[in-house]
Amino acid sequence: VMNDLAQSLALAIDLAGIAGTGANGQPRGILNTTGIGSVTTTTVAGGLTYAKAVELETAVKVDNADINTLKYVTNASVAGIAKTTEKATGTAQYILDGGMMNGYAANVSNQVPANTILFGDFSQLIIAMWGGLDIITERNSDNGSYIISAFQSVDFGVRHPESFSATVDLNQ
């Protein structure tokens, strides 16, 4: 049970780091940080194209923000489309192939919202954790059952917003 709680919290922290709103005590994630590059794809038939993947990279490099190791991150649905979408018609070369997209590592996480690709230098996402994971058990005096709660104090900061670009509106 403790391992399940720890894994659930880890997933929640991961989600907040990517897409946290910054409202109601929730940390602000990369996608909601002012200053990250934004690439619009709604006018592109079918959503993801190789040109749009390159545009994500360009948005970071134009700002001289390619500081360390850059990578793409998306969810399983977008990754599936990228694996079956050719860079150019008739080439049999796909946008995502062998875990790479446009020469950069491409990670897949279902913590990334639908229709979204994020590109950047993830060393620029600062994760601050205060204390350790607290797991507290309490006995419910009314019926003798136990209540198990898990707490982790965490916050995020994007040191250099220009180190990231995203598209959040892929038409799939």
CSV table of C-alpha atoms in Angstrom, one decimal:
chain,number,residue,atom,x,y,z
A,1,VAL,CA,0.0,0.0,0.0
A,2,MET,CA,2.8,2.4,0.8
A,3,ASN,CA,4.5,1.7,-2.5
A,4,ASP,CA,1.2,2.3,-4.3
A,5,LEU,CA,0.8,5.6,-2.5
A,6,ALA,CA,4.4,6.7,-3.3
A,7,GLN,CA,3.9,5.8,-7.0
A,8,SER,CA,0.6,7.7,-7.1
A,9,LEU,CA,2.3,10.8,-5.7
A,10,ALA,CA,5.2,10.4,-8.1
A,11,LEU,CA,2.8,10.4,-11.0
A,12,ALA,CA,1.0,13.5,-9.6
A,13,ILE,CA,4.3,15.3,-9.2
A,14,ASP,CA,5.3,14.4,-12.8
A,15,LEU,CA,1.9,15.7,-14.1
A,16,ALA,CA,2.2,18.9,-12.1
A,17,GLY,CA,5.7,19.5,-13.5
A,18,ILE,CA,4.5,19.2,-17.0
A,19,ALA,CA,1.0,20.7,-16.9
A,20,GLY,CA,0.4,22.1,-13.4
A,21,THR,CA,-1.9,25.1,-13.5
A,22,GLY,CA,-0.3,27.1,-10.6
A,23,ALA,CA,-3.9,27.6,-9.2
A,24,ASN,CA,-5.4,26.4,-5.9
A,25,GLY,CA,-2.0,25.3,-4.4
A,26,GLN,CA,-1.0,23.3,-7.5
A,27,PRO,CA,2.5,23.9,-8.7
A,28,ARG,CA,2.9,25.6,-12.1
A,29,GLY,CA,4.2,23.3,-14.8
A,30,ILE,CA,6.2,23.9,-17.9
A,31,LEU,CA,3.1,24.1,-20.2
A,32,ASN,CA,1.6,26.9,-18.1
A,33,THR,CA,4.8,28.9,-17.6
A,34,THR,CA,4.9,32.3,-19.3
A,35,GLY,CA,7.7,32.6,-21.9
A,36,ILE,CA,7.9,29.1,-23.3
A,37,GLY,CA,7.8,28.9,-27.1
A,38,SER,CA,4.4,28.1,-28.6
A,39,VAL,CA,3.9,26.5,-31.9
A,40,THR,CA,0.4,26.5,-33.4
A,41,THR,CA,-0.8,23.5,-35.4
A,42,THR,CA,-4.5,23.9,-35.7
A,43,THR,CA,-4.2,24.9,-39.4
A,44,VAL,CA,-2.2,21.8,-40.3
A,45,ALA,CA,-4.3,19.0,-41.8
A,46,GLY,CA,-3.8,15.9,-39.7
A,47,GLY,CA,-2.0,17.8,-36.9
A,48,LEU,CA,1.6,16.6,-36.6
A,49,THR,CA,4.1,17.1,-39.4
A,50,TYR,CA,7.8,16.9,-39.6
A,51,ALA,CA,7.9,20.6,-40.2
A,52,LYS,CA,6.1,21.3,-37.0
A,53,ALA,CA,8.5,19.0,-35.1
A,54,VAL,CA,11.4,21.1,-36.5
A,55,GLU,CA,9.5,24.3,-35.6
A,56,LEU,CA,9.4,23.2,-31.9
A,57,GLU,CA,13.2,22.8,-32.0
A,58,THR,CA,13.7,26.1,-33.9
A,59,ALA,CA,11.6,28.0,-31.3
A,60,VAL,CA,14.1,27.0,-28.6
A,61,LYS,CA,17.3,27.5,-30.7
A,62,VAL,CA,16.3,30.9,-31.9
A,63,ASP,CA,16.4,32.1,-28.3
A,64,ASN,CA,19.9,30.5,-27.8
A,65,ALA,CA,18.3,28.3,-25.2
A,66,ASP,CA,19.7,24.9,-26.3
A,67,ILE,CA,21.8,24.7,-23.1
A,68,ASN,CA,22.1,21.0,-22.4
A,69,THR,CA,20.4,17.8,-23.7
A,70,LEU,CA,17.2,18.6,-25.6
A,71,LYS,CA,14.4,16.1,-26.1
A,72,TYR,CA,10.8,15.8,-27.1
A,73,VAL,CA,8.1,14.5,-24.8
A,74,THR,CA,4.6,13.5,-25.8
A,75,ASN,CA,1.9,11.0,-24.9
A,76,ALA,CA,1.3,7.6,-26.3
A,77,SER,CA,-1.4,8.7,-28.8
A,78,VAL,CA,0.7,11.4,-30.4
A,79,ALA,CA,3.8,9.1,-30.4
A,80,GLY,CA,1.7,6.5,-32.3
A,81,ILE,CA,0.7,9.0,-34.9
A,82,ALA,CA,4.4,10.2,-35.2
A,83,LYS,CA,5.5,6.6,-35.7
A,84,THR,CA,3.2,6.2,-38.7
A,85,THR,CA,3.4,9.7,-40.2
A,86,GLU,CA,6.1,10.0,-42.9
A,87,LYS,CA,8.5,13.0,-42.9
A,88,ALA,CA,7.7,13.4,-46.5
A,89,THR,CA,5.3,11.3,-48.7
A,90,GLY,CA,6.8,8.1,-50.1
A,91,THR,CA,10.1,8.2,-48.1
A,92,ALA,CA,9.3,5.5,-45.5
A,93,GLN,CA,11.0,7.7,-43.0
A,94,TYR,CA,8.8,8.5,-40.0
A,95,ILE,CA,8.6,11.5,-37.7
A,96,LEU,CA,9.3,9.3,-34.7
A,97,ASP,CA,11.6,6.3,-35.3
A,98,GLY,CA,13.7,4.3,-32.9
A,99,GLY,CA,12.9,6.6,-30.0
A,100,MET,CA,14.2,9.6,-31.9
A,101,MET,CA,12.5,12.6,-33.4
A,102,ASN,CA,14.5,14.9,-35.7
A,103,GLY,CA,17.7,13.6,-34.1
A,104,TYR,CA,16.6,14.1,-30.5
A,105,ALA,CA,15.4,11.6,-27.9
A,106,ALA,CA,11.7,11.4,-27.8
A,107,ASN,CA,10.1,10.2,-24.5
A,108,VAL,CA,6.6,9.0,-24.1
A,109,SER,CA,4.6,9.8,-21.0
A,110,ASN,CA,0.9,9.8,-20.6
A,111,GLN,CA,1.4,12.6,-18.1
A,112,VAL,CA,1.6,14.9,-21.2
A,113,PRO,CA,-1.9,16.1,-22.1
A,114,ALA,CA,-3.7,15.0,-25.2
A,115,ASN,CA,-2.7,16.7,-28.5
A,116,THR,CA,0.6,18.0,-27.0
A,117,ILE,CA,4.3,17.8,-27.8
A,118,LEU,CA,6.8,19.4,-25.5
A,119,PHE,CA,10.4,20.1,-26.6
A,120,GLY,CA,13.2,21.4,-24.5
A,121,ASP,CA,16.0,21.2,-22.0
A,122,PHE,CA,14.5,19.5,-19.0
A,123,SER,CA,17.5,20.4,-16.8
A,124,GLN,CA,15.9,23.9,-16.8
A,125,LEU,CA,12.9,22.6,-14.8
A,126,ILE,CA,13.8,23.0,-11.1
A,127,ILE,CA,12.0,20.6,-8.8
A,128,ALA,CA,12.0,21.7,-5.1
A,129,MET,CA,10.9,19.1,-2.6
A,130,TRP,CA,10.7,19.9,1.1
A,131,GLY,CA,11.0,17.0,3.5
A,132,GLY,CA,10.4,13.4,2.6
A,133,LEU,CA,7.3,11.5,1.7
A,134,ASP,CA,5.0,11.4,4.7
A,135,ILE,CA,2.6,8.5,5.0
A,136,ILE,CA,0.3,8.7,7.9
A,137,THR,CA,-2.1,6.1,9.2
A,138,GLU,CA,-5.0,6.9,11.5
A,139,ARG,CA,-7.6,4.6,13.0
A,140,ASN,CA,-11.2,5.6,12.4
A,141,SER,CA,-12.8,5.4,15.9
A,142,ASP,CA,-16.3,5.2,14.4
A,143,ASN,CA,-15.8,1.8,12.6
A,144,GLY,CA,-12.3,0.6,13.4
A,145,SER,CA,-11.1,1.1,9.8
A,146,TYR,CA,-7.8,2.8,8.9
A,147,ILE,CA,-7.2,6.0,7.0
A,148,ILE,CA,-4.0,6.2,5.1
A,149,SER,CA,-2.8,9.6,3.8
A,150,ALA,CA,0.3,10.5,1.9
A,151,PHE,CA,1.8,14.0,1.7
A,152,GLN,CA,4.7,15.5,-0.3
A,153,SER,CA,5.6,19.2,-0.4
A,154,VAL,CA,6.8,20.1,-3.9
A,155,ASP,CA,7.1,23.1,-6.2
A,156,PHE,CA,8.5,23.7,-9.6
A,157,GLY,CA,10.2,26.6,-11.4
A,158,VAL,CA,11.4,27.0,-14.9
A,159,ARG,CA,14.8,28.6,-14.7
A,160,HIS,CA,14.9,29.6,-18.4
A,161,PRO,CA,11.4,29.5,-20.1
A,162,GLU,CA,12.9,29.9,-23.5
A,163,SER,CA,14.5,26.5,-23.1
A,164,PHE,CA,11.0,25.0,-23.9
A,165,SER,CA,8.5,25.0,-26.7
A,166,ALA,CA,5.2,23.3,-27.0
A,167,THR,CA,2.3,22.6,-29.2
A,168,VAL,CA,-0.9,21.8,-27.4
A,169,ASP,CA,-3.5,21.8,-30.2
A,170,LEU,CA,-2.6,18.9,-32.5
A,171,ASN,CA,-5.6,17.9,-34.6
A,172,GLN,CA,-5.3,14.1,-34.6
